Amino acid sequence: MKNNFVKINRTGPVLFSDYKENSALKKAVRMSRNDILFELRESGLKGRGGAGFPVSTKWMLTAATNADKKYLICNADEGEPGTFKDRVLLTEYPELVLEGMIIAGYTIGAQEGIIYLRAEYSYLIEFIQSKIDEMHKSNLLGKSICGNKDFEFEIKIFPGSGAYVCGEETALIESMEGNRGEPRNRPPFPVNTGYLGYPTVVNNVETLAAIPHIINNGGEWYHKFGTDKSTGSKLFSISGDCKNPGVYELPWGITIKDLLEIAGAEDTKAVQVGGASGICLPESQFSKKVSYEEISTGGSVMIFNKDRNMLKVLKNFMEFFVEESCGQCTPCRIGNVKLLEGIEMIEKNEYSMEYINKLKELGETMKVASKCGLGQSSPNPFISILDNFKDEIFTKN
Amino acid sequence: MNDIEKNIRNEFIEELIRIHGCERTSLLPVLQEFQKKFFYIDEYSQQEIADKMNIHPVEVHSVITFYAFLYEKPRGRNTVRICKNIVCDFHGSNIIAKALMEELNISPGETSNDGRVTLELINCFGLCDKSPSMVVNEDVYENMDKEKALNIIRQLK
Amino acid sequence: MEKELRSPVSQRPQEIRKYDSNSGIGAEVTIELNGEKLKVPMGKSILEICRENNIHIPTLCYHEDLCIAGNCRMCLVEIEGMRTLQTACSYPVTTPVKIKTFSNKVRKARRHVIDLLLSEHYGECYSCIRNNNCELQTLAREYGVDSYEFGHVCEPRFEIDNSSAAVIRDMDKCILCRRCVRTCIDLQEVGVLEAVNRGYDTKISTFLDKPLADVICINCGQCINRCPTAALHANDPSDLVWKAIEDPSKHVVLQTAPSPRAAMGEEFGLPAGLSMTGQLNTAVKRIGFDKVFDTNFSADLTIMEEGTELLNRLKKALVDKDDSVKLPQFTSCSPGWVKFIEHFYPEYLDYLSTAKSPQQMFGAIIKTFYAQEENIDPANIVTVALMPCAAKKFECNRPEMNSSGFKDVDYGLTTREMAKMIREAGLVLPDLPKSGFDDPFGEASGAGLIFGSTGGVMEAALRTVYELVTGRPVPFSNLNIDACRGVKGIKEASIKLENCKEDFSFLEGVDLKFIVAHGTANAKVVMEMLIKGELKDYHFIEIMACPGGCIGGGGQPIPTSEAIRKLRAKAIYAEEANLPVRKSHENPKIKYIYDKFLTDGPCGKLSHKLLHTKYIKRGKYIN
């Protein structure tokens, strides 16, 4: 019942496909950096943490910058409710993640890689550290990696201290510098001025795990999966009212209906895609496709059946944001509380539609005025659940 | 706090600074390691850490109060965490939480009278497919129910 | 020599890192601002560009003395092609962007921000000390706020912290702009205030929420000057001063410092830099003060005492070869600086001059010499000091400040508080006729006047010390020692002492080296140099706790900025240049007081009792 790192037999088009350990790393350090960037661009890989920024652009900007030091950070601060794919990757496919980090470091010219591991996953530190130590022994980390005399790379683990907002890349960097995890002003972006002022690439665990496969099979191969704008595959963390919750690797472009079938869900009323900061889809929209261009997500899929109270779901999400907001900027700090208060009014049946609409307008402002992604997406569940389930929620008893 | 306790903490802090460095970037690792040994970061130690890192005590206090897993007040010897995300809640985590609260006679965030257990309700732990789950210190328990949870709690020292 | 920046990189003025490939980015870029094409230098923030082009962008957390925060979200502007709005204060222009500063989205967002802030703001404007001078109030008016869109707080949620003699914290009014944090930690490097907790529970607090009097606050009041609302304000004793004035048995004496006189006009709508000395004298007499004296007189006294002390130390070091003598000698007239060194460098207290500040010297003199001369029972004398300073409120309450046998100075009033009293009396300051100070302490030299600006004490001291030693006035045109003047954080220079008088032959050929620093962050740099032994060749160091010196003090009119401080300093130097007497030792009243009262001379027995003080090793540990 305790720490369970048993590798389940998973199948999937990319990440869960067969992989010979260290094969990509050995290949990569013999490629030129430009060739790697080329493959990456061909692949069309976008960040898998939820924001979806083109990875090749990020790496290219950092690689092109002149600096004494550069850093590569693996964002393992998986805090989005309903997401647990990174935990699975770190426990069952650590070699993919670590090799992805080393290849990234090689490409951008970094000497140090840091895994920012959320405090809640601190029980994984010993395990991951042992993998790092193994790689050291096999000359896959340290100096002259795989015989390439010019390339040296170290990986350290930096444990977080319990803050969802530190999943945001500049808040993460602030946390690593010993400060409160409050996001920074952007620009300048981390690729230009990041950790300690040096160019820094922050990538999600899943993004890095895809790198070895892209190196081995080429960018064009990766591009074949998914849709035109959302290439490759995505790990979906499916949980909630379904028979088979778990992590599934599926190509982008899959519909919600397909997801529900795979997970064995019945009598589904609502699907929350993208975690607490995502949107909630009613049955009428289950034919929508999951992709960056349609329903974008970091992979969290929470399934709610007909018996669940959607107002309670919404309240839970807004309470989450009130607790996790860093408090730095006005719209998020106070706005989330106002949205939660609105929900409490609805619960007590002491509301007016006029005020609820005002709150929705406030939500629209928060989406464009907040300093970071937390405040920019916390109104999403508020607006989508109140819109899509208005019949259920706004019945005056 | 008497002088002996202060000395022990002082020496430990110096050791941590030796290992991790005295730059601001070492603040979080130092606080985490200190907490592993002493369970919480007391007033005296906050000032010592601030002094050795050449920052102000209020900055250390500010950082500690920001993060959910850094503590300034005394804690129990064991920390039990239960997720309050809606999926876990729908699958019964609230029933487990209530049972534990009754058993230990505390509210979330508080410590039992015998100093054994601090109970916390925390945000998504990343174990949604195995809900309801419970984490005790560094150990993860999946697919819990009320009985199993109470059993585990009763065996804690 | 300047201090290192503490703030994260994203909060400093932008530095664009050069890219490998030369993408041909020129030094200028053409942007579109509200439809108009503009050529601007690359790297400038949108806010700077707008200000230079007469476009007003509302701000709250932005302050030109401090690093950029970008947390209030008031200065949002819309950039074409970007989904989110950007903060003008932090966004550097590097590409040909199209900016709209008042589009529908922008106005709605700004209005929402104000509404959200108001929904958390407890208190009514008409019962607030910052009524009519509050940045939140001004914005609410600008945006036509006429209702509480998201509710309002009807009860206080925080307890007011009025433990400190100088600074009061009312967190119900705080809008979490973090200016006070940036002031205390970045600008002054004292480190008393920081944001604590997270999210909605965030509040500005001290170490473990202790009262301000129990932590290492030095009372400089710089946080008050920069707070946009009344969350931080000074401890106002004006009610007690009114009571004393209205008590017929009390003889209420006011001493006024030069910096309030240079800045008082700002409280009455005048631009910065207009001296109101004469009008102020009329105003305070009409309010009911029995006498108004010029603190510059006691500044002259300070020069006599401190200058003599310096010469004594130099003699001990050079003639007696006494190793225990502490050189360089640091000035001690800034109570914020005194508390700073007491907390952070208590082992170096012996370097401080033992001379009291002009305010405290005056208090002691008034309740002894003046009381005798005028035949008034000192128990009935109430001394009030009009100062630009918040720390003076703490200073006059220091237990050892009673060498007259009574509390030497009863109350410290700030410029703002005096302005309030003048308004309450129905007087319009600028319209009043000018009048002079009262005898016997109405005469002061220009040297005493320039105390108000950073470098002033040094210049005044040099004018006297140089002449005492060599018999000649300082070798600078019009006695103006430019090396002491200006806003540079740490200034240093030297004067060679040649052809000295016989009594001071031990100083023949000595290069008198001095340093002038203002702002405690720069004081810290100087102290670190002292600790490393880099100041062995220096003799005299002037330190003012407040940036700009006293004219930038914590009791001065709000707002403050470098431009305003420069204008106030200019007023001080201008007023001084025209005075008949410009050296402290030539002030006839100074000669009078040493002849008649302090007969054993500067640093003599009586002087030591009344005009010198001791310091307390406080250390930085908080209990």
XYZ file of C-alpha atoms in Angstrom, chain A residues 61 63-67 162-165 174 177 179-180 182 184-188 191-193 196-199 322-331 333-335 337-338 341 355 358-359 361-362 365 367-371 376, chain C residues 8-11 14-21 68-73 76 82-87 89-92 105 108-110 112-113 116-117 119-120 149-152 175-176 178 194-202:
110
model
C 16.048 31.782 -28.181
C 20.621 28.733 -27.449
C 21.177 31.960 -29.357
C 21.747 34.058 -26.238
C 25.247 34.868 -25.111
C 25.751 34.202 -21.421
C 3.872 23.685 -1.253
C 2.540 26.349 -3.588
C 0.524 25.687 -6.726
C 1.475 29.069 -8.117
C 11.515 33.156 -7.770
C 16.000 32.039 -5.673
C 11.879 34.320 -2.445
C 8.140 34.094 -2.157
C 5.381 35.478 -6.793
C 7.692 38.302 -12.187
C 6.992 40.955 -14.754
C 7.336 39.582 -18.271
C 9.191 40.771 -20.377
C 11.999 40.015 -19.765
C 14.826 32.572 -21.888
C 16.479 35.970 -21.722
C 16.692 36.637 -18.003
C 19.732 34.381 -11.160
C 19.501 36.539 -14.268
C 20.795 33.846 -16.628
C 18.953 32.486 -19.679
C -8.503 31.581 -3.290
C -6.085 29.435 -1.302
C -3.422 29.127 -3.964
C -3.376 32.679 -5.304
C -0.038 34.260 -4.460
C -1.767 37.539 -3.553
C 0.525 39.823 -5.440
C -1.784 41.379 -8.030
C -5.115 42.976 -7.282
C -7.404 41.202 -9.806
C -6.070 38.344 -4.987
C -9.428 40.025 -4.511
C -11.206 38.887 -7.661
C -12.642 35.966 -3.388
C -15.431 37.955 -5.005
C -18.549 34.993 -2.493
C -24.709 40.778 -9.771
C -21.185 41.629 -12.978
C -19.019 38.867 -11.552
C -17.566 40.595 -16.324
C -15.063 40.734 -13.505
C -11.223 41.349 -16.700
C -8.468 36.919 -17.638
C -6.670 39.851 -19.232
C -5.543 41.890 -16.236
C -3.993 39.325 -13.882
C -0.256 39.072 -13.672
C -5.912 34.598 -15.956
C 14.645 40.595 -8.661
C 15.764 41.373 -12.170
C 12.232 41.789 -13.501
C 11.739 44.704 -11.148
C 15.178 46.755 -18.099
C 18.467 45.566 -19.488
C 18.127 44.004 -22.906
C 20.522 41.106 -23.300
C 22.301 41.050 -26.634
C 21.482 38.204 -28.930
C 24.055 36.132 -30.817
C 22.786 36.865 -34.270
C 9.197 48.317 -10.413
C 6.582 46.020 -8.894
C 3.798 45.650 -11.434
C 1.296 44.345 -8.903
C -1.483 46.897 -8.660
C -2.471 46.422 -12.336
C -2.643 48.405 -17.875
C -1.588 40.432 -27.293
C -4.429 38.690 -25.550
C -3.612 40.008 -22.105
C -3.213 43.634 -21.130
C 0.292 44.741 -20.193
C 1.484 46.947 -17.374
C 5.367 50.509 -15.851
C 7.228 47.295 -16.595
C 6.839 46.663 -20.308
C 9.913 47.774 -22.292
C -10.938 46.796 -22.351
C -13.017 48.426 -17.811
C -10.022 46.654 -16.333
C -8.801 49.749 -14.514
C -12.471 46.846 -11.916
C -9.132 47.175 -10.160
C -11.740 45.614 -6.034
C -9.419 47.809 -3.987
C -14.147 46.657 -1.684
C -11.334 45.890 0.747
C -19.579 47.550 -7.249
C -18.258 44.649 -5.230
C -19.354 45.618 -1.778
C -17.459 47.412 0.934
C -3.808 48.338 -0.783
C -0.791 46.000 -0.840
C 4.306 46.967 -1.474
C 7.409 42.545 4.276
C 4.388 40.835 2.806
C 3.339 37.902 4.918
C 0.997 34.956 4.214
C -0.393 34.218 0.803
C -3.328 35.084 -1.399
C -6.194 36.896 0.201
C -4.554 36.647 3.605
C -1.536 38.576 2.420
